[in-house]
Amino acid sequence: QQQVKQSPQSLIVQKGGISIINCAYENTAFDYFPWYQQFPGKGPALLIAIRPDVSEKKEGRFTISFNKSAKQFSLHIMDSQPGDSATYFCAARSASGTYKYIFGTGTRLKVLA
Amino acid sequence: NAGVMQNPRHLVRRRGQEARLRCSPMKGHSHVYWYRQLPEEGLKFMVYLQKENIIDESGMPKERFSAEFPKEGPSILRIQQVVRGDSAAYFCASSEGAENTEAFFGQGTRLTVV
């Protein structure tokens, strides 16, 4: 119940294309869903986040779509660029208990020039 | 405003030695999380601390691992009698509070046990 399932494990997209990464969760107590971007040898960097009271949040080329009834959320990267090549992690945080973050297993994105 | 600072960035220990990993949270942040990342894997929760308190240590191995976040100074993750399987990247994140706040990660400490 504490898991966050992320797919795909890896993704190759042409420059200018749309990258889509999906996550699903079971715990209805999760109330905050961030996405992190990680480059090799670096720490995860907060990219964008959403709360379940909205269905979509957009920041620049990055959009989170959230489906509360399906308990799914996804990251869309529009006009993908080679510089977007990184590993992306979705996460979820519980509104009850200890507020710890549970992470998905990550998606390695490669954007071809 | 400096970000989350972790040191050392790289740490090599022989089997049986102790490893001490330090994390200084962002200014104004009183909540610290420790995560472990194995190569090609995700981030596994280890422990969540507030100043002087361990809030959730459900991800910490029962033996050899401990964490603290004293009133003054950085948070410390201590691994005693390290084994090769402890080799991983250890990341610390901090947040201002529990609710309605974002967590920011440090650059990590890469521990290698030889």
CSV table of C-alpha atoms in Angstrom, one decimal:
chain,number,residue,atom,x,y,z
A,1,GLN,CA,0.0,0.0,0.0
A,2,GLN,CA,3.0,2.3,0.5
A,3,GLN,CA,4.3,1.7,-3.0
A,4,VAL,CA,4.4,4.0,-5.9
A,5,LYS,CA,4.6,2.2,-9.2
A,6,GLN,CA,6.4,4.0,-12.1
A,7,SER,CA,6.6,3.3,-15.7
A,8,PRO,CA,8.3,3.0,-18.1
A,9,GLN,CA,11.6,2.0,-16.8
A,10,SER,CA,13.3,3.7,-19.7
A,11,LEU,CA,12.2,6.0,-22.5
A,12,ILE,CA,13.8,7.2,-25.7
A,13,VAL,CA,12.2,10.2,-27.4
A,14,GLN,CA,13.2,12.3,-30.4
A,15,LYS,CA,14.1,15.9,-29.9
A,16,GLY,CA,10.9,18.0,-30.0
A,17,GLY,CA,8.7,15.0,-29.0
A,18,ILE,CA,6.6,14.5,-25.9
A,19,SER,CA,7.9,12.4,-23.0
A,20,ILE,CA,5.3,10.8,-20.8
A,21,ILE,CA,6.0,9.0,-17.5
A,22,ASN,CA,3.3,7.4,-15.5
A,23,CYS,CA,2.9,6.7,-11.8
A,24,ALA,CA,0.2,4.9,-9.8
A,25,TYR,CA,-0.4,4.6,-6.1
A,26,GLU,CA,-2.7,2.8,-3.7
A,27,ASN,CA,-2.6,4.8,-0.5
A,28,THR,CA,-5.4,7.3,-0.5
A,29,ALA,CA,-3.7,9.2,2.4
A,30,PHE,CA,-1.1,10.5,-0.1
A,31,ASP,CA,-1.6,14.2,-0.5
A,32,TYR,CA,1.4,15.6,-2.3
A,33,PHE,CA,3.0,14.3,-5.5
A,34,PRO,CA,6.3,15.8,-6.6
A,35,TRP,CA,8.5,14.8,-9.5
A,36,TYR,CA,12.3,14.9,-9.3
A,37,GLN,CA,14.9,15.0,-12.0
A,38,GLN,CA,18.3,13.4,-11.4
A,39,PHE,CA,21.4,13.7,-13.5
A,40,PRO,CA,24.2,11.2,-13.1
A,41,GLY,CA,26.3,11.9,-10.0
A,42,LYS,CA,23.9,14.5,-8.7
A,43,GLY,CA,21.1,14.6,-6.2
A,44,PRO,CA,17.4,14.6,-7.2
A,45,ALA,CA,16.1,18.1,-8.0
A,46,LEU,CA,12.5,19.0,-7.4
A,47,LEU,CA,10.9,19.6,-10.8
A,48,ILE,CA,7.2,20.1,-10.3
A,49,ALA,CA,4.6,19.0,-7.8
A,50,ILE,CA,0.9,18.7,-7.5
A,51,ARG,CA,-1.8,18.2,-4.8
A,52,PRO,CA,-4.9,16.1,-5.4
A,53,ASP,CA,-7.2,19.0,-5.4
A,54,VAL,CA,-6.2,20.0,-9.0
A,55,SER,CA,-6.1,17.8,-12.1
A,56,GLU,CA,-3.3,19.5,-13.9
A,57,LYS,CA,-0.3,21.7,-13.2
A,58,LYS,CA,1.9,23.2,-15.8
A,59,GLU,CA,5.3,24.9,-15.5
A,60,GLY,CA,7.0,25.7,-18.7
A,61,ARG,CA,7.4,22.5,-20.7
A,62,PHE,CA,6.6,20.3,-17.8
A,63,THR,CA,3.0,19.3,-17.0
A,64,ILE,CA,1.6,17.0,-14.3
A,65,SER,CA,-1.7,15.3,-15.0
A,66,PHE,CA,-3.5,13.9,-11.9
A,67,ASN,CA,-6.4,11.5,-11.9
A,68,LYS,CA,-7.6,11.1,-8.3
A,69,SER,CA,-10.2,8.5,-9.0
A,70,ALA,CA,-7.7,6.3,-10.8
A,71,LYS,CA,-5.0,7.0,-8.3
A,72,GLN,CA,-2.6,7.9,-11.2
A,73,PHE,CA,-0.5,10.8,-12.1
A,74,SER,CA,1.9,11.5,-15.0
A,75,LEU,CA,4.6,13.8,-16.1
A,76,HIS,CA,4.5,15.2,-19.6
A,77,ILE,CA,7.6,16.9,-21.0
A,78,MET,CA,6.7,18.9,-24.1
A,79,ASP,CA,9.2,19.7,-26.8
A,80,SER,CA,11.7,17.3,-25.2
A,81,GLN,CA,15.4,18.4,-25.5
A,82,PRO,CA,18.6,16.5,-25.2
A,83,GLY,CA,19.3,18.4,-22.0
A,84,ASP,CA,16.2,16.7,-20.5
A,85,SER,CA,18.0,13.4,-20.6
A,86,ALA,CA,18.1,12.3,-17.0
A,87,THR,CA,16.3,9.9,-14.6
A,88,TYR,CA,12.9,11.1,-13.4
A,89,PHE,CA,11.3,10.0,-10.1
A,90,CYS,CA,7.8,10.4,-9.1
A,91,ALA,CA,7.0,10.5,-5.4
A,92,ALA,CA,4.1,10.6,-3.0
A,93,ARG,CA,3.9,11.9,0.6
A,94,SER,CA,1.3,10.9,3.1
A,95,ALA,CA,-0.9,13.4,4.8
A,96,SER,CA,-1.0,11.2,7.9
A,97,GLY,CA,1.6,9.6,9.9
A,98,THR,CA,5.1,10.8,9.4
A,99,TYR,CA,5.0,12.6,6.1
A,100,LYS,CA,7.8,10.6,4.6
A,101,TYR,CA,8.2,10.5,0.8
A,102,ILE,CA,7.8,7.3,-1.1
A,103,PHE,CA,9.5,7.2,-4.5
A,104,GLY,CA,8.9,5.4,-7.7
A,105,THR,CA,11.6,3.3,-9.2
A,106,GLY,CA,12.6,5.9,-11.7
A,107,THR,CA,12.5,6.4,-15.5
A,108,ARG,CA,15.7,6.9,-17.5
A,109,LEU,CA,14.8,9.3,-20.3
A,110,LYS,CA,17.1,9.8,-23.3
A,111,VAL,CA,16.2,12.5,-25.8
A,112,LEU,CA,17.9,12.0,-29.1
A,113,ALA,CA,19.3,15.1,-30.9
B,1,ASN,CA,20.8,30.7,0.5
B,2,ALA,CA,22.8,27.5,0.4
B,3,GLY,CA,21.1,24.3,-0.4
B,4,VAL,CA,21.3,21.1,1.5
B,5,MET,CA,24.9,20.4,2.1
B,6,GLN,CA,26.2,16.8,2.4
B,7,ASN,CA,29.7,15.8,3.2
B,8,PRO,CA,31.8,14.1,2.4
B,9,ARG,CA,30.8,13.7,-1.3
B,10,HIS,CA,32.8,10.5,-1.5
B,11,LEU,CA,33.7,8.2,1.3
B,12,VAL,CA,35.8,5.0,1.1
B,13,ARG,CA,35.8,2.6,4.0
B,14,ARG,CA,37.2,-0.8,4.6
B,15,ARG,CA,34.9,-3.5,5.8
B,16,GLY,CA,34.4,-3.3,9.5
B,17,GLN,CA,35.1,0.5,9.8
B,18,GLU,CA,32.5,3.1,10.7
B,19,ALA,CA,31.1,5.6,8.2
B,20,ARG,CA,29.7,9.0,9.2
B,21,LEU,CA,27.7,10.9,6.8
B,22,ARG,CA,26.7,14.5,7.5
B,23,CYS,CA,23.8,16.6,6.3
B,24,SER,CA,23.3,20.3,6.9
B,25,PRO,CA,19.7,21.2,5.9
B,26,MET,CA,18.8,24.4,4.2
B,27,LYS,CA,18.5,27.4,6.4
B,28,GLY,CA,15.3,27.5,8.2
B,29,HIS,CA,14.6,23.8,7.7
B,30,SER,CA,14.1,21.6,10.7
B,31,HIS,CA,13.1,18.3,9.0
B,32,VAL,CA,15.6,15.9,7.5
B,33,TYR,CA,15.1,12.8,5.5
B,34,TRP,CA,17.7,10.2,4.6
B,35,TYR,CA,17.5,8.0,1.6
B,36,ARG,CA,19.7,5.3,0.1
B,37,GLN,CA,20.1,4.7,-3.6
B,38,LEU,CA,21.7,1.7,-5.0
B,39,PRO,CA,23.2,1.8,-8.6
B,40,GLU,CA,20.4,1.9,-11.2
B,41,GLU,CA,17.7,1.8,-8.5
B,42,GLY,CA,15.3,4.2,-6.9
B,43,LEU,CA,15.5,6.1,-3.6
B,44,LYS,CA,14.7,4.0,-0.5
B,45,PHE,CA,13.5,5.8,2.6
B,46,MET,CA,15.6,5.2,5.6
B,47,VAL,CA,14.8,7.7,8.4
B,48,TYR,CA,12.9,11.0,9.0
B,49,LEU,CA,14.1,13.3,11.8
B,50,GLN,CA,13.2,16.6,13.3
B,51,LYS,CA,15.5,18.5,15.6
B,52,GLU,CA,16.5,16.1,18.4
B,53,ASN,CA,13.7,13.6,17.4
B,54,ILE,CA,13.5,10.5,15.3
B,55,ILE,CA,10.1,10.6,13.7
B,56,ASP,CA,10.2,7.6,11.5
B,57,GLU,CA,13.0,5.1,11.2
B,58,SER,CA,11.0,2.3,9.6
B,59,GLY,CA,13.4,2.1,6.6
B,60,MET,CA,16.6,1.8,8.7
B,61,PRO,CA,18.2,-1.6,9.1
B,62,LYS,CA,17.8,-2.7,12.7
B,63,GLU,CA,21.5,-3.2,13.2
B,64,ARG,CA,24.6,-1.1,12.6
B,65,PHE,CA,22.7,2.0,11.3
B,66,SER,CA,21.8,5.0,13.4
B,67,ALA,CA,20.8,8.6,12.8
B,68,GLU,CA,20.6,11.8,14.8
B,69,PHE,CA,19.8,15.4,14.3
B,70,PRO,CA,21.0,17.3,17.3
B,71,LYS,CA,19.8,20.7,18.4
B,72,GLU,CA,23.0,22.2,17.0
B,73,GLY,CA,24.9,21.0,14.0
B,74,PRO,CA,24.2,18.7,11.1
B,75,SER,CA,22.3,15.5,11.0
B,76,ILE,CA,24.5,12.4,11.1
B,77,LEU,CA,23.9,9.0,9.6
B,78,ARG,CA,26.2,6.5,11.1
B,79,ILE,CA,26.9,3.1,9.8
B,80,GLN,CA,29.0,0.9,12.0
B,81,GLN,CA,31.0,-2.1,10.9
B,82,VAL,CA,30.4,-1.4,7.2
B,83,VAL,CA,30.0,-4.3,4.8
B,84,ARG,CA,30.3,-4.3,1.0
B,85,GLY,CA,26.5,-4.2,0.7
B,86,ASP,CA,26.4,-0.8,2.3
B,87,SER,CA,28.1,0.7,-0.8
B,88,ALA,CA,25.5,3.1,-2.2
B,89,ALA,CA,24.7,6.8,-2.6
B,90,TYR,CA,23.1,8.2,0.5
B,91,PHE,CA,21.0,11.3,0.0
B,92,CYS,CA,19.7,13.7,2.6
B,93,ALA,CA,16.7,16.0,2.0
B,94,SER,CA,15.3,18.8,4.1
B,95,SER,CA,12.0,20.6,4.4
B,96,GLU,CA,10.8,23.5,6.4
B,97,GLY,CA,8.0,21.6,8.0
B,98,ALA,CA,5.9,18.5,7.7
B,99,GLU,CA,2.9,19.7,5.9
B,100,ASN,CA,2.6,21.9,2.9
B,101,THR,CA,6.3,22.1,2.3
B,102,GLU,CA,8.7,20.9,-0.3
B,103,ALA,CA,11.7,18.7,0.3
B,104,PHE,CA,15.1,19.5,-1.3
B,105,PHE,CA,17.9,17.1,-1.7
B,106,GLY,CA,21.6,17.4,-1.3
B,107,GLN,CA,24.2,16.1,-3.7
B,108,GLY,CA,24.6,12.9,-1.8
B,109,THR,CA,27.5,10.9,-0.3
B,110,ARG,CA,28.8,8.0,-2.3
B,111,LEU,CA,30.0,5.4,0.1
B,112,THR,CA,32.3,2.7,-1.2
B,113,VAL,CA,33.2,-0.2,1.1
B,114,VAL,CA,36.3,-2.1,0.0
